[in-house]
Amino acid sequence: MKLILCKNYEEMSEKAAFEIAELVKKESKCTLGLATGSTPVGTYQRLIDMYNGGELDFSGVTTFNLDEYYPINPDNDQSYDYFMRKNLFDHINVKKENVNIPRGSAVDPGEECNRYEELVRTSNPVDIQILGIGVNGHIGFNEPGEYLHASTHITDLTESTISANARFFESEDDVPKKAITMGIGTILRAKKIILLANGKAKHNAISALLDEKITSDIPATLLKVHNNVILICDEEAYYG
Ligand code: GLP
């Protein structure tokens, strides 16, 4: 795992946006794997700035998001669908038909998981997958447990994730209890993975990434089997 240690959130966002921008400039028809949460917002803002400055063209780019709450309507301002529009898609020229997010409003979540998994597997492989990390070490919504899932699946959110994400909702009771998420195998198919982390709260999860152990108790440790992962983190996440 390559490490890029940054002073702060701004530098982390700058470095991540640079990696994505280099790819988009070189391969106009590339595929990006995108994440939600507060961590990648600064990266998305920099991509928007570069787009506005005429440096980037997203018209040939395809995107796949990691996950979505279930059940949730895409118009709900807490859905990841809404988040992506507000924080990135509404501000760049990516084509609607090239944007893929699991459907939180699907009637049959099992069927939706199969559809999404199939779509990821039959499309061009993700060139760069952006990941954040939960305080409990989850990636996407692959929560710690006795075992992990390889493919896109519906999952129960842990108490830790529900309370960590409650800050975005009116109350903890409003946080959906389930989500549809790419599995670990789906994520590991990406050619390159960029994991972003900032702030002291992520220190324990980041420390676990930097030793030898792989454990389903900290799902992000599974990234150690991939041969092209860059960890871009700030000093607080790295040193605690
Ligand atoms: C959420 C998302 C993850 C994200 C994580 C961290 O639950 N499913 O993809 O990486 O939590 O969120 P934040 O960046 O806000 O700390």
mmCIF file of C-alpha atoms and ligand atoms in Angstrom:
data_model
loop_
_atom_site.group_PDB
_atom_site.id
_atom_site.type_symbol
_atom_site.label_atom_id
_atom_site.label_comp_id
_atom_site.label_asym_id
_atom_site.label_seq_id
_atom_site.Cartn_x
_atom_site.Cartn_y
_atom_site.Cartn_z
ATOM 1 C CA MET A 1 0.000 0.000 0.000
ATOM 2 C CA LYS A 2 1.420 3.341 -1.004
ATOM 3 C CA LEU A 3 1.014 6.097 1.561
ATOM 4 C CA ILE A 4 0.628 9.808 0.836
ATOM 5 C CA LEU A 5 0.707 11.616 4.153
ATOM 6 C CA CYS A 6 -0.854 15.068 4.091
ATOM 7 C CA LYS A 7 -0.840 17.961 6.526
ATOM 8 C CA ASN A 8 -4.590 18.407 6.539
ATOM 9 C CA TYR A 9 -7.941 17.823 4.823
ATOM 10 C CA GLU A 10 -7.223 20.405 2.106
ATOM 11 C CA GLU A 11 -3.990 18.743 1.050
ATOM 12 C CA MET A 12 -5.625 15.290 1.138
ATOM 13 C CA SER A 13 -8.426 16.541 -1.125
ATOM 14 C CA GLU A 14 -5.924 18.204 -3.464
ATOM 15 C CA LYS A 15 -3.864 15.024 -3.869
ATOM 16 C CA ALA A 16 -6.910 12.820 -4.466
ATOM 17 C CA ALA A 17 -8.390 15.228 -7.018
ATOM 18 C CA PHE A 18 -5.026 15.327 -8.806
ATOM 19 C CA GLU A 19 -5.014 11.510 -9.207
ATOM 20 C CA ILE A 20 -8.538 11.540 -10.633
ATOM 21 C CA ALA A 21 -7.859 14.527 -12.881
ATOM 22 C CA GLU A 22 -4.765 12.853 -14.358
ATOM 23 C CA LEU A 23 -6.862 9.798 -15.254
ATOM 24 C CA VAL A 24 -9.756 11.788 -16.760
ATOM 25 C CA LYS A 25 -7.337 13.841 -18.881
ATOM 26 C CA LYS A 26 -5.547 10.724 -20.134
ATOM 27 C CA GLU A 27 -8.567 8.445 -20.603
ATOM 28 C CA SER A 28 -11.690 10.377 -21.473
ATOM 29 C CA LYS A 29 -13.829 7.205 -21.327
ATOM 30 C CA CYS A 30 -12.618 6.069 -17.919
ATOM 31 C CA THR A 31 -14.728 4.599 -15.125
ATOM 32 C CA LEU A 32 -14.689 6.100 -11.642
ATOM 33 C CA GLY A 33 -15.834 4.372 -8.466
ATOM 34 C CA LEU A 34 -17.218 7.009 -6.121
ATOM 35 C CA ALA A 35 -17.911 7.248 -2.410
ATOM 36 C CA THR A 36 -20.107 9.382 -0.192
ATOM 37 C CA GLY A 37 -19.624 10.711 3.341
ATOM 38 C CA SER A 38 -17.922 13.935 4.376
ATOM 39 C CA THR A 39 -14.403 12.746 3.431
ATOM 40 C CA PRO A 40 -14.544 13.012 -0.394
ATOM 41 C CA VAL A 41 -16.509 16.299 -0.492
ATOM 42 C CA GLY A 42 -13.316 18.413 -0.757
ATOM 43 C CA THR A 43 -12.016 16.168 -3.536
ATOM 44 C CA TYR A 44 -15.272 16.571 -5.463
ATOM 45 C CA GLN A 45 -15.136 20.352 -4.963
ATOM 46 C CA ARG A 46 -11.672 20.479 -6.501
ATOM 47 C CA LEU A 47 -12.835 18.409 -9.471
ATOM 48 C CA ILE A 48 -15.721 20.874 -9.924
ATOM 49 C CA ASP A 49 -13.232 23.769 -9.796
ATOM 50 C CA MET A 50 -11.060 22.103 -12.449
ATOM 51 C CA TYR A 51 -14.139 21.472 -14.598
ATOM 52 C CA ASN A 52 -15.178 25.130 -14.264
ATOM 53 C CA GLY A 53 -11.655 26.166 -15.177
ATOM 54 C CA GLY A 54 -11.973 24.182 -18.424
ATOM 55 C CA GLU A 55 -9.371 21.617 -17.382
ATOM 56 C CA LEU A 56 -11.633 18.557 -17.216
ATOM 57 C CA ASP A 57 -14.316 17.010 -19.408
ATOM 58 C CA PHE A 58 -16.511 14.326 -17.842
ATOM 59 C CA SER A 59 -18.734 13.700 -20.876
ATOM 60 C CA GLY A 60 -17.172 10.278 -21.547
ATOM 61 C CA VAL A 61 -16.807 9.244 -17.908
ATOM 62 C CA THR A 62 -18.854 6.453 -16.315
ATOM 63 C CA THR A 63 -19.366 6.325 -12.545
ATOM 64 C CA PHE A 64 -20.342 3.633 -10.068
ATOM 65 C CA ASN A 65 -21.187 4.511 -6.495
ATOM 66 C CA LEU A 66 -20.409 2.117 -3.689
ATOM 67 C CA ASP A 67 -23.644 2.107 -1.777
ATOM 68 C CA GLU A 68 -27.039 3.541 -0.909
ATOM 69 C CA TYR A 69 -29.296 3.427 2.124
ATOM 70 C CA TYR A 70 -32.312 1.100 1.957
ATOM 71 C CA PRO A 71 -35.103 1.898 1.735
ATOM 72 C CA ILE A 72 -34.729 5.490 0.645
ATOM 73 C CA ASN A 73 -36.152 7.625 -2.128
ATOM 74 C CA PRO A 74 -33.566 9.319 -4.420
ATOM 75 C CA ASP A 75 -35.271 12.661 -3.707
ATOM 76 C CA ASN A 76 -34.707 12.313 0.028
ATOM 77 C CA ASP A 77 -31.926 14.789 0.839
ATOM 78 C CA GLN A 78 -30.171 12.112 2.910
ATOM 79 C CA SER A 79 -29.969 9.620 0.045
ATOM 80 C CA TYR A 80 -26.573 9.058 -1.516
ATOM 81 C CA ASP A 81 -28.200 9.675 -4.883
ATOM 82 C CA TYR A 82 -29.080 13.220 -3.723
ATOM 83 C CA PHE A 83 -25.647 13.635 -2.098
ATOM 84 C CA MET A 84 -23.843 12.829 -5.334
ATOM 85 C CA ARG A 85 -25.965 15.224 -7.360
ATOM 86 C CA LYS A 86 -25.482 18.031 -4.855
ATOM 87 C CA ASN A 87 -21.760 17.499 -4.295
ATOM 88 C CA LEU A 88 -20.627 16.562 -7.800
ATOM 89 C CA PHE A 89 -22.919 15.511 -10.632
ATOM 90 C CA ASP A 90 -25.016 18.706 -10.829
ATOM 91 C CA HIS A 91 -21.828 20.740 -11.313
ATOM 92 C CA ILE A 92 -19.982 18.767 -14.004
ATOM 93 C CA ASN A 93 -20.891 17.450 -17.457
ATOM 94 C CA VAL A 94 -21.130 13.747 -16.599
ATOM 95 C CA LYS A 95 -24.006 12.162 -18.547
ATOM 96 C CA LYS A 96 -26.991 10.989 -16.484
ATOM 97 C CA GLU A 97 -27.030 7.652 -18.299
ATOM 98 C CA ASN A 98 -23.411 7.037 -17.296
ATOM 99 C CA VAL A 99 -24.088 7.459 -13.572
ATOM 100 C CA ASN A 100 -24.774 4.309 -11.551
ATOM 101 C CA ILE A 101 -25.938 4.172 -7.920
ATOM 102 C CA PRO A 102 -27.733 1.260 -6.229
ATOM 103 C CA ARG A 103 -31.468 2.012 -6.195
ATOM 104 C CA GLY A 104 -32.594 2.588 -2.638
ATOM 105 C CA SER A 105 -36.195 2.698 -3.831
ATOM 106 C CA ALA A 106 -36.148 -0.757 -5.479
ATOM 107 C CA VAL A 107 -39.119 -2.897 -4.444
ATOM 108 C CA ASP A 108 -37.022 -6.049 -4.268
ATOM 109 C CA PRO A 109 -33.604 -5.261 -2.739
ATOM 110 C CA GLY A 110 -32.219 -8.738 -3.530
ATOM 111 C CA GLU A 111 -33.005 -8.263 -7.203
ATOM 112 C CA GLU A 112 -31.454 -4.776 -7.119
ATOM 113 C CA CYS A 113 -28.249 -6.184 -5.590
ATOM 114 C CA ASN A 114 -28.011 -8.779 -8.371
ATOM 115 C CA ARG A 115 -28.687 -6.150 -11.032
ATOM 116 C CA TYR A 116 -26.025 -3.821 -9.668
ATOM 117 C CA GLU A 117 -23.406 -6.539 -9.214
ATOM 118 C CA GLU A 118 -23.996 -7.744 -12.767
ATOM 119 C CA LEU A 119 -23.706 -4.184 -14.085
ATOM 120 C CA VAL A 120 -20.356 -3.616 -12.345
ATOM 121 C CA ARG A 121 -19.040 -6.963 -13.548
ATOM 122 C CA THR A 122 -20.064 -6.560 -17.175
ATOM 123 C CA SER A 123 -19.000 -2.915 -17.557
ATOM 124 C CA ASN A 124 -15.453 -1.696 -18.082
ATOM 125 C CA PRO A 125 -13.553 -2.220 -14.853
ATOM 126 C CA VAL A 126 -13.409 0.709 -12.453
ATOM 127 C CA ASP A 127 -10.127 2.548 -13.134
ATOM 128 C CA ILE A 128 -9.990 4.387 -9.817
ATOM 129 C CA GLN A 129 -12.183 3.561 -6.841
ATOM 130 C CA ILE A 130 -12.377 6.298 -4.217
ATOM 131 C CA LEU A 131 -13.062 5.018 -0.711
ATOM 132 C CA GLY A 132 -13.664 6.631 2.637
ATOM 133 C CA ILE A 133 -13.503 4.581 5.804
ATOM 134 C CA GLY A 134 -15.919 4.260 8.716
ATOM 135 C CA VAL A 135 -14.667 4.736 12.283
ATOM 136 C CA ASN A 136 -15.221 0.976 12.677
ATOM 137 C CA GLY A 137 -13.160 0.252 9.552
ATOM 138 C CA HIS A 138 -16.069 -0.303 7.157
ATOM 139 C CA ILE A 139 -15.663 0.392 3.449
ATOM 140 C CA GLY A 140 -18.790 1.113 1.443
ATOM 141 C CA PHE A 141 -21.236 -0.378 3.920
ATOM 142 C CA ASN A 142 -19.276 -3.591 4.450
ATOM 143 C CA GLU A 143 -19.663 -3.707 8.194
ATOM 144 C CA PRO A 144 -17.415 -5.626 10.615
ATOM 145 C CA GLY A 145 -18.586 -9.151 11.381
ATOM 146 C CA GLU A 146 -17.773 -12.815 11.501
ATOM 147 C CA TYR A 147 -17.590 -12.877 7.716
ATOM 148 C CA LEU A 148 -17.761 -10.393 4.847
ATOM 149 C CA HIS A 149 -19.649 -10.508 1.558
ATOM 150 C CA ALA A 150 -17.966 -10.787 -1.833
ATOM 151 C CA SER A 151 -20.760 -9.276 -3.919
ATOM 152 C CA THR A 152 -23.304 -6.466 -3.784
ATOM 153 C CA HIS A 153 -25.711 -7.221 -0.955
ATOM 154 C CA ILE A 154 -28.169 -5.721 1.478
ATOM 155 C CA THR A 155 -26.803 -5.258 4.951
ATOM 156 C CA ASP A 156 -27.905 -4.195 8.426
ATOM 157 C CA LEU A 157 -25.998 -1.126 9.566
ATOM 158 C CA THR A 158 -24.175 -1.483 12.874
ATOM 159 C CA GLU A 159 -25.033 0.692 15.882
ATOM 160 C CA SER A 160 -21.640 2.392 15.451
ATOM 161 C CA THR A 161 -22.406 3.376 11.841
ATOM 162 C CA ILE A 162 -25.950 4.492 12.658
ATOM 163 C CA SER A 163 -24.690 6.811 15.386
ATOM 164 C CA ALA A 164 -21.714 8.043 13.277
ATOM 165 C CA ASN A 165 -24.089 8.915 10.422
ATOM 166 C CA ALA A 166 -26.800 10.402 12.677
ATOM 167 C CA ARG A 167 -25.100 13.824 12.325
ATOM 168 C CA PHE A 168 -26.534 14.047 8.790
ATOM 169 C CA PHE A 169 -30.113 13.289 9.926
ATOM 170 C CA GLU A 170 -32.554 15.074 12.224
ATOM 171 C CA SER A 171 -32.268 12.317 14.779
ATOM 172 C CA GLU A 172 -30.628 8.918 15.121
ATOM 173 C CA ASP A 173 -34.073 7.327 14.652
ATOM 174 C CA ASP A 174 -34.224 8.758 11.134
ATOM 175 C CA VAL A 175 -31.069 6.937 9.973
ATOM 176 C CA PRO A 176 -32.088 3.991 7.750
ATOM 177 C CA LYS A 177 -31.142 0.677 9.331
ATOM 178 C CA LYS A 178 -30.137 -1.037 6.107
ATOM 179 C CA ALA A 179 -28.110 -0.329 2.994
ATOM 180 C CA ILE A 180 -27.238 -1.840 -0.367
ATOM 181 C CA THR A 181 -23.490 -1.958 -0.846
ATOM 182 C CA MET A 182 -20.898 -3.325 -3.225
ATOM 183 C CA GLY A 183 -19.202 -6.309 -1.594
ATOM 184 C CA ILE A 184 -15.505 -6.600 -0.841
ATOM 185 C CA GLY A 185 -14.992 -8.612 -4.045
ATOM 186 C CA THR A 186 -16.812 -5.960 -6.088
ATOM 187 C CA ILE A 187 -14.578 -3.236 -4.635
ATOM 188 C CA LEU A 188 -11.375 -5.236 -5.148
ATOM 189 C CA ARG A 189 -12.080 -5.554 -8.891
ATOM 190 C CA ALA A 190 -11.077 -1.896 -9.333
ATOM 191 C CA LYS A 191 -7.712 -1.415 -11.042
ATOM 192 C CA LYS A 192 -6.647 1.177 -8.514
ATOM 193 C CA ILE A 193 -8.093 2.078 -5.117
ATOM 194 C CA ILE A 194 -7.600 5.399 -3.344
ATOM 195 C CA LEU A 195 -8.565 5.329 0.314
ATOM 196 C CA LEU A 196 -9.073 8.726 1.940
ATOM 197 C CA ALA A 197 -9.043 9.369 5.668
ATOM 198 C CA ASN A 198 -8.844 12.484 7.794
ATOM 199 C CA GLY A 199 -9.286 13.279 11.464
ATOM 200 C CA LYS A 200 -8.414 11.560 14.728
ATOM 201 C CA ALA A 201 -11.615 9.467 14.714
ATOM 202 C CA LYS A 202 -10.169 7.423 11.840
ATOM 203 C CA HIS A 203 -6.830 6.751 13.537
ATOM 204 C CA ASN A 204 -7.636 3.256 14.868
ATOM 205 C CA ALA A 205 -8.980 2.100 11.523
ATOM 206 C CA ILE A 206 -5.949 3.531 9.697
ATOM 207 C CA SER A 207 -3.481 1.931 12.136
ATOM 208 C CA ALA A 208 -5.075 -1.448 11.410
ATOM 209 C CA LEU A 209 -4.400 -0.883 7.712
ATOM 210 C CA LEU A 210 -0.721 -0.386 8.282
ATOM 211 C CA ASP A 211 0.099 -3.671 10.036
ATOM 212 C CA GLU A 212 0.114 -7.231 8.678
ATOM 213 C CA LYS A 213 -3.269 -8.469 9.829
ATOM 214 C CA ILE A 214 -6.347 -9.017 7.704
ATOM 215 C CA THR A 215 -9.579 -9.377 9.650
ATOM 216 C CA SER A 216 -13.304 -9.227 8.941
ATOM 217 C CA ASP A 217 -13.565 -7.198 12.178
ATOM 218 C CA ILE A 218 -11.972 -4.310 10.266
ATOM 219 C CA PRO A 219 -13.215 -4.719 6.663
ATOM 220 C CA ALA A 220 -10.746 -2.178 5.207
ATOM 221 C CA THR A 221 -7.870 -4.563 6.075
ATOM 222 C CA LEU A 222 -9.027 -6.707 3.133
ATOM 223 C CA LEU A 223 -7.549 -3.993 0.896
ATOM 224 C CA LYS A 224 -4.125 -5.423 1.755
ATOM 225 C CA VAL A 225 -4.664 -8.165 -0.842
ATOM 226 C CA HIS A 226 -4.950 -5.587 -3.652
ATOM 227 C CA ASN A 227 -1.723 -4.575 -5.381
ATOM 228 C CA ASN A 228 -2.601 -0.990 -6.275
ATOM 229 C CA VAL A 229 -3.929 0.871 -3.248
ATOM 230 C CA ILE A 230 -2.974 4.415 -2.293
ATOM 231 C CA LEU A 231 -3.818 5.614 1.180
ATOM 232 C CA ILE A 232 -4.096 9.406 1.232
ATOM 233 C CA CYS A 233 -4.569 10.538 4.790
ATOM 234 C CA ASP A 234 -3.920 13.523 7.004
ATOM 235 C CA GLU A 235 -1.626 13.633 10.030
ATOM 236 C CA GLU A 236 -4.499 13.304 12.507
ATOM 237 C CA ALA A 237 -5.713 10.059 10.971
ATOM 238 C CA TYR A 238 -2.150 8.757 10.711
ATOM 239 C CA TYR A 239 -0.713 9.746 14.093
ATOM 240 C CA GLY A 240 -3.932 10.012 16.121
HETATM 241 C C1 GLP B 1 -20.474 6.027 5.303
HETATM 242 C C2 GLP B 1 -20.269 5.460 3.880
HETATM 243 C C3 GLP B 1 -18.824 5.170 3.606
HETATM 244 C C4 GLP B 1 -17.979 6.294 4.142
HETATM 245 C C5 GLP B 1 -18.038 6.317 5.632
HETATM 246 C C6 GLP B 1 -17.266 7.444 6.277
HETATM 247 O O1 GLP B 1 -21.239 5.271 6.145
HETATM 248 N N1 GLP B 1 -21.053 4.330 3.561
HETATM 249 O O2 GLP B 1 -18.644 4.974 2.201
HETATM 250 O O3 GLP B 1 -16.645 6.106 3.748
HETATM 251 O O4 GLP B 1 -19.348 6.265 6.117
HETATM 252 O O5 GLP B 1 -17.962 8.648 6.286
HETATM 253 P P1 GLP B 1 -17.279 10.056 6.538
HETATM 254 O O6 GLP B 1 -16.433 10.325 5.338
HETATM 255 O O7 GLP B 1 -18.398 11.023 6.680
HETATM 256 O O8 GLP B 1 -16.457 9.912 7.770
#
